[in-house]
mmCIF file of C-alpha atoms in Angstrom:
data_model
loop_
_atom_site.group_PDB
_atom_site.id
_atom_site.type_symbol
_atom_site.label_atom_id
_atom_site.label_comp_id
_atom_site.label_asym_id
_atom_site.label_seq_id
_atom_site.Cartn_x
_atom_site.Cartn_y
_atom_site.Cartn_z
ATOM 1 C CA MET A 771 91.944 140.296 183.051
ATOM 2 C CA THR A 772 95.932 140.150 182.156
ATOM 3 C CA SER A 773 95.002 136.445 181.896
ATOM 4 C CA VAL A 774 92.182 136.754 179.057
ATOM 5 C CA LEU A 775 94.798 138.757 177.064
ATOM 6 C CA ARG A 776 97.088 136.153 177.456
ATOM 7 C CA ILE A 777 95.181 133.431 176.197
ATOM 8 C CA ARG A 778 93.513 135.626 172.840
ATOM 9 C CA THR A 779 96.737 136.586 172.206
ATOM 10 C CA ALA A 780 98.114 133.150 171.723
ATOM 11 C CA GLY A 781 94.755 132.445 170.263
ATOM 12 C CA ALA A 782 95.605 134.807 167.422
ATOM 13 C CA VAL A 783 98.996 133.321 166.802
ATOM 14 C CA LEU A 784 97.526 129.826 166.544
ATOM 15 C CA THR A 785 95.122 130.765 164.050
ATOM 16 C CA ALA A 786 97.530 132.485 161.623
ATOM 17 C CA GLY A 787 100.196 129.882 162.042
ATOM 18 C CA LEU A 788 97.288 127.450 160.741
ATOM 19 C CA CYS A 789 96.100 129.979 158.379
ATOM 20 C CA ILE A 790 99.718 130.107 156.963
ATOM 21 C CA LEU A 791 100.517 126.302 156.949
ATOM 22 C CA GLN A 792 96.785 125.963 155.557
ATOM 23 C CA THR A 793 97.440 128.244 152.048
ATOM 24 C CA GLY A 794 100.672 127.109 151.924
ATOM 25 C CA TRP A 795 101.291 130.460 151.130
ATOM 26 C CA TYR A 796 105.812 132.088 151.953
ATOM 27 C CA PRO A 797 105.600 134.880 154.558
ATOM 28 C CA ALA A 798 107.729 136.891 153.060
ATOM 29 C CA ALA A 799 111.745 137.212 154.520
ATOM 30 C CA GLN A 800 111.816 139.485 156.709
ATOM 31 C CA ALA A 801 114.891 142.019 155.713
ATOM 32 C CA GLY A 802 118.070 141.429 157.320
ATOM 33 C CA SER A 803 117.319 139.528 160.033
ATOM 34 C CA PRO A 804 120.004 137.680 162.161
ATOM 35 C CA ARG A 805 118.120 134.484 161.279
ATOM 36 C CA GLN A 806 118.460 134.648 157.265
ATOM 37 C CA ALA A 807 121.562 132.747 157.012
ATOM 38 C CA GLN A 808 122.554 131.938 153.461
ATOM 39 C CA ALA A 809 120.921 128.972 152.265
ATOM 40 C CA PRO A 810 122.619 126.421 150.070
ATOM 41 C CA VAL A 811 120.744 125.489 146.483
ATOM 42 C CA VAL A 812 121.473 124.208 143.235
ATOM 43 C CA VAL A 813 120.287 126.538 140.468
ATOM 44 C CA GLU A 814 120.619 126.640 137.054
ATOM 45 C CA LYS A 815 119.695 128.891 133.816
ATOM 46 C CA VAL A 816 116.508 129.292 132.198
ATOM 47 C CA ARG A 817 116.508 128.572 128.401
ATOM 48 C CA LYS A 818 114.811 129.558 125.686
ATOM 49 C CA VAL A 819 114.059 126.503 123.314
ATOM 50 C CA ARG A 820 112.298 125.699 120.163
ATOM 51 C CA ILE A 821 109.428 122.809 121.654
ATOM 52 C CA ARG A 822 106.629 120.973 120.230
ATOM 53 C CA PRO A 823 103.496 120.646 122.051
ATOM 54 C CA GLU A 824 102.665 117.680 123.342
ATOM 55 C CA ALA A 825 99.728 115.418 124.625
ATOM 56 C CA THR A 826 99.949 113.553 127.449
ATOM 57 C CA LEU A 827 97.675 109.927 126.498
ATOM 58 C CA ILE A 828 96.709 106.332 128.249
ATOM 59 C CA GLY A 829 97.817 103.807 125.538
ATOM 60 C CA THR A 830 97.550 99.984 125.880
ATOM 61 C CA VAL A 831 99.966 97.114 125.198
ATOM 62 C CA PHE A 832 98.804 94.373 122.346
ATOM 63 C CA PRO A 833 100.919 91.649 120.711
ATOM 64 C CA PHE A 834 102.075 93.047 117.473
ATOM 65 C CA ARG A 835 100.327 89.867 115.967
ATOM 66 C CA ARG A 836 97.976 87.579 117.603
ATOM 67 C CA SER A 837 97.221 84.031 115.251
ATOM 68 C CA ALA A 838 94.851 81.255 116.272
ATOM 69 C CA VAL A 839 97.521 78.371 114.578
ATOM 70 C CA ALA A 840 95.663 75.640 112.521
ATOM 71 C CA GLY A 841 96.052 72.146 111.780
ATOM 72 C CA GLU A 842 95.982 70.900 108.118
ATOM 73 C CA ALA A 843 95.346 67.636 108.862
ATOM 74 C CA GLU A 844 93.175 65.910 110.335
ATOM 75 C CA GLY A 845 93.440 62.715 112.755
ATOM 76 C CA LEU A 846 94.591 62.113 116.420
ATOM 77 C CA VAL A 847 96.729 64.193 118.289
ATOM 78 C CA VAL A 848 99.878 62.004 119.594
ATOM 79 C CA GLU A 849 102.368 64.767 121.115
ATOM 80 C CA PHE A 850 101.802 67.806 122.078
ATOM 81 C CA PRO A 851 105.083 69.309 123.485
ATOM 82 C CA VAL A 852 103.849 72.813 124.604
ATOM 83 C CA ARG A 853 101.980 74.844 127.358
ATOM 84 C CA ARG A 854 100.177 78.039 127.973
ATOM 85 C CA GLY A 855 102.787 80.966 128.683
ATOM 86 C CA GLN A 856 105.377 79.549 126.909
ATOM 87 C CA ARG A 857 107.779 80.880 124.524
ATOM 88 C CA VAL A 858 108.296 79.489 121.352
ATOM 89 C CA GLU A 859 110.529 80.021 118.180
ATOM 90 C CA LYS A 860 109.878 80.366 114.287
ATOM 91 C CA GLY A 861 109.578 76.304 113.845
ATOM 92 C CA GLN A 862 109.424 74.719 116.656
ATOM 93 C CA VAL A 863 106.550 71.777 116.743
ATOM 94 C CA LEU A 864 103.799 72.438 118.657
ATOM 95 C CA ALA A 865 101.750 69.766 117.754
ATOM 96 C CA ARG A 866 101.758 66.120 116.321
ATOM 97 C CA ILE A 867 99.053 63.780 114.351
ATOM 98 C CA GLN A 868 99.642 60.221 114.190
ATOM 99 C CA GLU A 869 100.863 59.652 110.546
ATOM 100 C CA GLN A 870 100.176 55.487 110.255
ATOM 101 C CA PRO A 871 97.052 56.393 108.523
ATOM 102 C CA TYR A 872 98.421 58.313 105.859
ATOM 103 C CA ARG A 873 101.024 56.065 105.071
ATOM 104 C CA LEU A 874 98.349 53.436 104.544
ATOM 105 C CA ARG A 875 96.546 55.537 102.451
ATOM 106 C CA LEU A 876 99.310 56.491 100.560
ATOM 107 C CA LYS A 877 100.862 53.265 100.398
ATOM 108 C CA ALA A 878 97.440 52.094 98.588
ATOM 109 C CA ALA A 879 97.687 54.822 96.084
ATOM 110 C CA ARG A 880 101.410 54.202 94.878
ATOM 111 C CA ALA A 881 99.868 50.277 94.418
ATOM 112 C CA GLY A 882 97.524 51.188 92.477
ATOM 113 C CA LEU A 883 99.459 53.468 90.689
ATOM 114 C CA ALA A 884 101.626 50.901 89.899
ATOM 115 C CA GLU A 885 98.531 48.556 88.323
ATOM 116 C CA ALA A 886 97.538 51.586 86.422
ATOM 117 C CA ARG A 887 101.070 52.275 84.589
ATOM 118 C CA GLU A 888 100.948 48.721 83.482
ATOM 119 C CA ASN A 889 97.478 48.713 82.615
ATOM 120 C CA GLU A 890 98.197 51.601 80.658
ATOM 121 C CA ALA A 891 101.281 50.151 78.554
ATOM 122 C CA GLU A 892 99.463 47.063 77.988
ATOM 123 C CA ALA A 893 96.532 49.443 76.218
ATOM 124 C CA ARG A 894 99.401 51.316 74.162
ATOM 125 C CA SER A 895 100.799 47.875 72.999
ATOM 126 C CA GLU A 896 97.188 46.829 72.011
ATOM 127 C CA LEU A 897 96.763 49.786 70.555
ATOM 128 C CA ARG A 898 99.658 49.659 67.966
ATOM 129 C CA ARG A 899 98.219 46.353 66.888
ATOM 130 C CA ILE A 900 94.889 47.624 66.958
ATOM 131 C CA SER A 901 96.366 50.252 64.532
ATOM 132 C CA ALA A 902 98.348 48.456 62.358
ATOM 133 C CA LEU A 903 95.084 45.898 61.389
ATOM 134 C CA PHE A 904 93.358 49.512 60.923
ATOM 135 C CA GLU A 905 95.559 50.307 58.329
ATOM 136 C CA LYS A 906 95.100 46.874 56.642
ATOM 137 C CA LYS A 907 91.147 47.342 57.050
ATOM 138 C CA SER A 908 91.306 44.636 59.309
ATOM 139 C CA VAL A 909 89.045 45.438 61.779
ATOM 140 C CA SER A 910 86.276 48.273 62.135
ATOM 141 C CA SER A 911 87.108 51.510 63.054
ATOM 142 C CA ARG A 912 85.086 51.305 66.800
ATOM 143 C CA THR A 913 87.749 48.651 67.753
ATOM 144 C CA TYR A 914 90.132 50.713 67.525
ATOM 145 C CA ASP A 915 88.072 53.950 68.730
ATOM 146 C CA GLU A 916 87.059 51.389 71.720
ATOM 147 C CA THR A 917 91.106 50.731 72.446
ATOM 148 C CA ALA A 918 91.990 54.162 71.689
ATOM 149 C CA TYR A 919 89.908 55.751 74.416
ATOM 150 C CA ARG A 920 90.956 52.672 76.748
ATOM 151 C CA VAL A 921 94.578 54.231 76.497
ATOM 152 C CA LYS A 922 92.633 57.918 77.816
ATOM 153 C CA ALA A 923 91.237 56.600 80.426
ATOM 154 C CA LEU A 924 93.956 54.503 81.559
ATOM 155 C CA ARG A 925 96.414 57.970 81.049
ATOM 156 C CA ALA A 926 93.616 60.219 82.886
ATOM 157 C CA ARG A 927 93.811 57.726 86.126
ATOM 158 C CA ILE A 928 97.404 57.754 86.691
ATOM 159 C CA MET A 929 97.622 61.317 86.633
ATOM 160 C CA ALA A 930 94.734 61.098 89.270
ATOM 161 C CA LEU A 931 96.461 58.680 91.325
ATOM 162 C CA GLU A 932 99.683 60.727 91.242
ATOM 163 C CA ALA A 933 97.596 63.795 92.392
ATOM 164 C CA LYS A 934 95.665 61.800 95.310
ATOM 165 C CA ILE A 935 100.005 61.080 96.235
ATOM 166 C CA GLU A 936 101.086 64.155 96.377
ATOM 167 C CA THR A 937 98.308 65.118 98.533
ATOM 168 C CA ILE A 938 98.610 62.456 100.838
ATOM 169 C CA ALA A 939 102.412 63.803 101.103
ATOM 170 C CA TYR A 940 101.556 67.041 101.828
ATOM 171 C CA ASP A 941 98.913 65.993 104.621
ATOM 172 C CA MET A 942 101.460 63.734 105.877
ATOM 173 C CA SER A 943 104.084 66.613 105.938
ATOM 174 C CA ARG A 944 101.530 68.747 107.298
ATOM 175 C CA CYS A 945 100.859 66.607 111.204
ATOM 176 C CA THR A 946 103.664 67.920 112.406
ATOM 177 C CA VAL A 947 102.198 71.379 113.246
ATOM 178 C CA LYS A 948 104.734 74.088 114.227
ATOM 179 C CA ALA A 949 105.162 77.968 115.080
ATOM 180 C CA PRO A 950 104.507 80.526 112.111
ATOM 181 C CA PHE A 951 107.072 83.094 113.970
ATOM 182 C CA ASP A 952 108.596 83.811 117.647
ATOM 183 C CA GLY A 953 106.046 84.426 120.568
ATOM 184 C CA PHE A 954 104.116 82.975 123.311
ATOM 185 C CA VAL A 955 101.557 80.179 123.251
ATOM 186 C CA VAL A 956 98.240 82.152 124.977
ATOM 187 C CA GLU A 957 95.891 79.553 124.806
ATOM 188 C CA GLU A 958 95.928 75.922 123.999
ATOM 189 C CA HIS A 959 93.154 74.167 122.373
ATOM 190 C CA ILE A 960 93.465 70.711 121.885
ATOM 191 C CA GLN A 961 95.225 67.750 124.366
ATOM 192 C CA VAL A 962 96.982 64.742 123.518
ATOM 193 C CA GLY A 963 94.616 61.964 122.411
ATOM 194 C CA GLN A 964 92.226 64.330 120.946
ATOM 195 C CA TRP A 965 90.657 64.173 117.495
ATOM 196 C CA ILE A 966 91.774 67.231 115.534
ATOM 197 C CA LYS A 967 89.574 68.337 112.005
ATOM 198 C CA ARG A 968 90.980 69.370 109.608
ATOM 199 C CA GLY A 969 91.744 73.174 110.282
ATOM 200 C CA GLY A 970 91.205 73.229 113.554
ATOM 201 C CA THR A 971 92.856 75.341 115.713
ATOM 202 C CA VAL A 972 95.783 74.185 117.782
ATOM 203 C CA VAL A 973 97.000 77.019 119.428
ATOM 204 C CA THR A 974 96.318 81.186 119.890
ATOM 205 C CA LEU A 975 100.178 82.255 119.332
ATOM 206 C CA ALA A 976 101.449 85.961 120.292
ATOM 207 C CA GLN A 977 104.315 88.002 118.907
ATOM 208 C CA MET A 978 105.618 89.924 121.490
ATOM 209 C CA ASP A 979 108.567 91.711 120.095
ATOM 210 C CA PRO A 980 108.087 93.910 118.742
ATOM 211 C CA VAL A 981 104.620 95.122 120.454
ATOM 212 C CA LEU A 982 101.696 97.085 119.354
ATOM 213 C CA VAL A 983 100.998 100.327 122.208
ATOM 214 C CA VAL A 984 96.870 101.655 120.142
ATOM 215 C CA VAL A 985 96.183 104.674 122.120
ATOM 216 C CA PRO A 986 93.012 106.741 121.160
ATOM 217 C CA VAL A 987 93.580 109.767 120.277
ATOM 218 C CA PRO A 988 90.995 112.814 120.453
ATOM 219 C CA ASP A 989 90.267 114.413 116.550
ATOM 220 C CA ARG A 990 91.557 117.810 117.569
ATOM 221 C CA TYR A 991 95.298 116.159 117.867
ATOM 222 C CA VAL A 992 94.751 113.173 115.221
ATOM 223 C CA HIS A 993 95.441 115.277 111.869
ATOM 224 C CA SER A 994 98.960 115.978 113.586
ATOM 225 C CA LEU A 995 100.068 112.476 113.727
ATOM 226 C CA LYS A 996 101.500 110.502 110.742
ATOM 227 C CA ALA A 997 102.799 107.102 110.529
ATOM 228 C CA GLY A 998 106.366 106.565 110.923
ATOM 229 C CA ARG A 999 106.716 109.710 113.143
ATOM 230 C CA SER A 1000 108.823 109.026 116.465
ATOM 231 C CA VAL A 1001 107.131 109.328 119.898
ATOM 232 C CA SER A 1002 108.040 109.055 123.752
ATOM 233 C CA LEU A 1003 106.030 106.006 125.973
ATOM 234 C CA GLU A 1004 106.240 106.034 129.960
ATOM 235 C CA PHE A 1005 105.534 102.521 131.441
ATOM 236 C CA ASP A 1006 105.272 104.162 135.517
ATOM 237 C CA TYR A 1007 105.482 99.938 136.515
ATOM 238 C CA LEU A 1008 109.025 98.667 135.588
ATOM 239 C CA PRO A 1009 110.631 98.612 137.209
ATOM 240 C CA ARG A 1010 114.348 99.121 135.076
ATOM 241 C CA ASN A 1011 114.004 101.705 131.430
ATOM 242 C CA PRO A 1012 110.620 103.294 131.948
ATOM 243 C CA LEU A 1013 110.874 104.932 129.597
ATOM 244 C CA ARG A 1014 110.663 103.837 125.297
ATOM 245 C CA LYS A 1015 110.625 105.471 122.331
ATOM 246 C CA GLY A 1016 107.577 103.948 119.887
ATOM 247 C CA ARG A 1017 107.019 104.925 115.658
ATOM 248 C CA VAL A 1018 103.646 105.728 114.484
ATOM 249 C CA ARG A 1019 102.962 102.714 113.074
ATOM 250 C CA SER A 1020 99.280 103.745 111.365
ATOM 251 C CA VAL A 1021 96.671 106.272 112.297
ATOM 252 C CA ILE A 1022 93.224 104.045 112.191
ATOM 253 C CA PRO A 1023 90.838 106.283 110.203
ATOM 254 C CA GLN A 1024 87.270 104.579 112.232
ATOM 255 C CA GLY A 1025 86.925 106.005 115.270
ATOM 256 C CA ASP A 1026 84.287 106.276 118.434
ATOM 257 C CA GLU A 1027 81.737 108.249 117.591
ATOM 258 C CA LYS A 1028 81.019 108.574 121.100
ATOM 259 C CA ALA A 1029 84.404 109.175 122.630
ATOM 260 C CA ARG A 1030 85.560 111.320 119.295
ATOM 261 C CA THR A 1031 88.492 109.521 119.526
ATOM 262 C CA PHE A 1032 91.021 107.200 116.739
ATOM 263 C CA PRO A 1033 92.682 104.682 117.263
ATOM 264 C CA VAL A 1034 96.842 104.734 116.928
ATOM 265 C CA GLU A 1035 99.212 101.757 117.166
ATOM 266 C CA ILE A 1036 102.697 102.511 117.986
ATOM 267 C CA GLU A 1037 105.081 99.463 116.796
ATOM 268 C CA VAL A 1038 107.386 99.545 119.848
ATOM 269 C CA ARG A 1039 110.874 97.020 120.296
ATOM 270 C CA ASN A 1040 110.473 94.909 122.827
ATOM 271 C CA ARG A 1041 114.045 92.711 123.180
ATOM 272 C CA ASP A 1042 113.583 92.390 126.693
ATOM 273 C CA LEU A 1043 110.327 91.035 126.543
ATOM 274 C CA SER A 1044 109.801 93.094 129.553
ATOM 275 C CA LEU A 1045 105.669 94.923 128.302
ATOM 276 C CA LEU A 1046 103.557 92.479 129.127
ATOM 277 C CA ALA A 1047 100.158 92.668 126.501
ATOM 278 C CA GLY A 1048 97.389 94.953 128.948
ATOM 279 C CA MET A 1049 99.759 97.211 130.131
ATOM 280 C CA SER A 1050 98.976 100.579 130.421
ATOM 281 C CA CYS A 1051 101.499 103.227 129.891
ATOM 282 C CA LYS A 1052 101.504 107.687 129.043
ATOM 283 C CA VAL A 1053 102.366 108.189 125.013
ATOM 284 C CA LYS A 1054 103.612 111.530 124.596
ATOM 285 C CA LEU A 1055 102.201 112.783 121.486
ATOM 286 C CA PRO A 1056 103.542 115.358 119.382
ATOM 287 C CA VAL A 1057 100.780 117.710 118.502
ATOM 288 C CA GLY A 1058 100.975 121.279 117.368
ATOM 289 C CA SER A 1059 103.337 123.760 115.576
ATOM 290 C CA PRO A 1060 106.292 124.058 116.731
ATOM 291 C CA LYS A 1061 107.326 127.817 118.713
ATOM 292 C CA GLU A 1062 109.782 129.493 121.268
ATOM 293 C CA ALA A 1063 109.097 129.220 125.034
ATOM 294 C CA LEU A 1064 110.842 129.174 128.060
ATOM 295 C CA VAL A 1065 112.068 125.912 129.765
ATOM 296 C CA VAL A 1066 112.682 124.868 133.439
ATOM 297 C CA SER A 1067 114.101 121.583 135.116
ATOM 298 C CA LYS A 1068 111.027 119.705 136.551
ATOM 299 C CA ASP A 1069 112.818 119.707 138.987
ATOM 300 C CA ALA A 1070 112.267 123.618 139.454
ATOM 301 C CA VAL A 1071 108.967 123.953 139.683
ATOM 302 C CA VAL A 1072 106.911 123.816 143.256
ATOM 303 C CA THR A 1073 102.896 122.964 143.198
ATOM 304 C CA ARG A 1074 101.563 124.415 146.057
ATOM 305 C CA ARG A 1075 97.253 124.116 146.401
ATOM 306 C CA ARG A 1076 97.398 128.017 145.182
ATOM 307 C CA GLY A 1077 99.030 126.967 141.989
ATOM 308 C CA SER A 1078 103.147 126.407 141.014
ATOM 309 C CA HIS A 1079 106.082 129.313 141.722
ATOM 310 C CA LEU A 1080 109.455 128.948 141.134
ATOM 311 C CA PHE A 1081 112.325 130.497 142.736
ATOM 312 C CA VAL A 1082 115.027 133.072 140.777
ATOM 313 C CA VAL A 1083 117.742 134.412 142.285
ATOM 314 C CA ARG A 1084 118.648 137.984 142.294
ATOM 315 C CA ASP A 1085 120.318 140.354 144.064
ATOM 316 C CA GLU A 1086 121.432 137.038 146.392
ATOM 317 C CA LYS A 1087 118.310 136.118 147.188
ATOM 318 C CA ALA A 1088 115.155 133.618 146.637
ATOM 319 C CA VAL A 1089 112.846 135.688 144.405
ATOM 320 C CA LEU A 1090 109.313 134.027 143.900
ATOM 321 C CA VAL A 1091 107.640 133.672 141.187
ATOM 322 C CA PRO A 1092 104.370 132.208 139.927
ATOM 323 C CA VAL A 1093 104.146 130.868 136.674
ATOM 324 C CA ARG A 1094 101.532 129.184 134.662
ATOM 325 C CA ARG A 1095 103.340 125.068 133.548
ATOM 326 C CA GLY A 1096 103.244 124.468 129.586
ATOM 327 C CA GLU A 1097 104.203 121.729 127.555
ATOM 328 C CA ALA A 1098 106.853 118.690 128.312
ATOM 329 C CA THR A 1099 109.384 117.794 126.459
ATOM 330 C CA GLY A 1100 112.065 115.234 127.964
ATOM 331 C CA ASP A 1101 113.038 116.381 131.913
ATOM 332 C CA ARG A 1102 112.186 119.808 131.243
ATOM 333 C CA VAL A 1103 108.547 121.911 130.982
ATOM 334 C CA ALA A 1104 107.647 125.187 129.411
ATOM 335 C CA VAL A 1105 106.876 127.946 132.273
ATOM 336 C CA TYR A 1106 105.389 131.202 132.111
ATOM 337 C CA GLY A 1107 105.723 133.696 133.823
ATOM 338 C CA GLU A 1108 107.927 137.084 134.441
ATOM 339 C CA LEU A 1109 111.065 135.372 134.257
ATOM 340 C CA SER A 1110 114.080 135.509 131.294
ATOM 341 C CA ALA A 1111 116.131 133.186 129.573
ATOM 342 C CA GLY A 1112 120.196 133.090 131.493
ATOM 343 C CA GLU A 1113 117.868 133.501 134.874
ATOM 344 C CA TRP A 1114 119.420 131.295 137.225
ATOM 345 C CA VAL A 1115 116.281 128.869 139.323
ATOM 346 C CA VAL A 1116 116.695 127.413 141.707
ATOM 347 C CA VAL A 1117 116.616 123.352 141.399
ATOM 348 C CA GLU A 1118 117.398 122.016 144.330
ATOM 349 C CA GLY A 1119 116.662 123.304 148.265
ATOM 350 C CA ASN A 1120 113.685 125.079 146.690
ATOM 351 C CA GLU A 1121 111.244 123.281 148.818
ATOM 352 C CA ARG A 1122 112.638 124.904 152.189
ATOM 353 C CA LEU A 1123 113.100 128.203 151.175
ATOM 354 C CA ARG A 1124 111.225 131.142 151.806
ATOM 355 C CA PRO A 1125 110.652 134.608 149.898
ATOM 356 C CA GLY A 1126 113.695 136.631 150.168
ATOM 357 C CA GLN A 1127 115.846 134.293 152.147
ATOM 358 C CA PRO A 1128 119.791 134.796 151.294
ATOM 359 C CA VAL A 1129 120.461 132.034 149.845
ATOM 360 C CA ARG A 1130 124.091 130.668 148.170
ATOM 361 C CA PRO A 1131 123.672 129.187 144.537
ATOM 362 C CA MET A 1132 125.532 126.473 142.873
ATOM 363 C CA GLU A 1133 124.962 125.705 139.364
ATOM 364 C CA ARG A 1134 124.454 122.266 138.945
ATOM 365 C CA ARG A 1135 126.565 120.071 136.297
ATOM 366 C CA GLY A 1136 126.170 116.718 135.326
ATOM 367 C CA GLY A 1137 123.846 115.153 138.025
ATOM 368 C CA GLY A 1138 124.403 116.875 140.674
ATOM 369 C CA GLY A 1139 125.756 120.088 142.292
ATOM 370 C CA GLY A 1140 128.557 121.913 141.138
ATOM 371 C CA GLY A 1141 130.603 125.639 141.621
ATOM 372 C CA PRO A 1142 129.552 128.946 142.997
ATOM 373 C CA VAL A 1143 127.109 130.985 140.429
ATOM 374 C CA GLY A 1144 129.419 133.717 139.209
ATOM 375 C CA ARG A 1145 128.164 136.667 140.682
#
């Protein structure tokens, strides 16, 4: 009988222990218990500040501009010195088209121009002779008109040939295709030995500094955003400097009818070129009107399955205070619960605390603990 009673008692204790572990809630510390030694903790004061509510949305990185760079001349590609993924600077050679056909056409046009000028000079001389005879009525008006017309025709031919020469020279200068801006070659559209037509695409070039982050913003927030407003962005997958600042470039008035969202473009500097097109990021957009709230360090809030809470130091003991998380602002978060500005909350060592446990608080200073809190 005694053995059965012991087994039942052990089972009840085990069941109670499992319930405590599953709920994740802390049992109250027994006052005056010799086991409850003062636990060293780091604390900070609850602050009352004016904050603007923020909405965290997911955005995608796009090039600041993406251009299909075209060739203005037609001909055979004789040089293509770039490759996909290569970074190029403004004015750098992307491709060269064979110039020899243009040189030959230019030579022929210049020869035709020289001949036309000689013919015009001869025609003008003839016109002067005919004019003198026409004044003496030694030639007919028809002969005079025909000579004058020939001079005008030759002058028009000279102008046409001059324009043709300028066109050929311009086309020949465009046989070298250059980068219109700094960027990366993301697509190759030609190769050496290929014939390219006028206006044919040579490469697709993407400018990656700055970049544009496009985020779909729900219609309830979109009117809070204006061009030029500063926003915070977080790139979780960047090994260094995951936090960036951006500027709202534009709010596109055409939205997604099904999702009821509107694309917002955010311009972000990318001097180190660590931001790549297609990356995702968290965009913290200021929405709503500023308001006063109690804020604590994010480290102070402990989240369990049954909710969030923090520990407030009162009478040298850790008092558990349930809270509701609010808007985040930097490394701090607004909290709503039974606490006041100026109270000390535990920011380090709170994971191992139990409600009512005696503590030895040290004020956080800079990056770590500091001196003891005054009593």
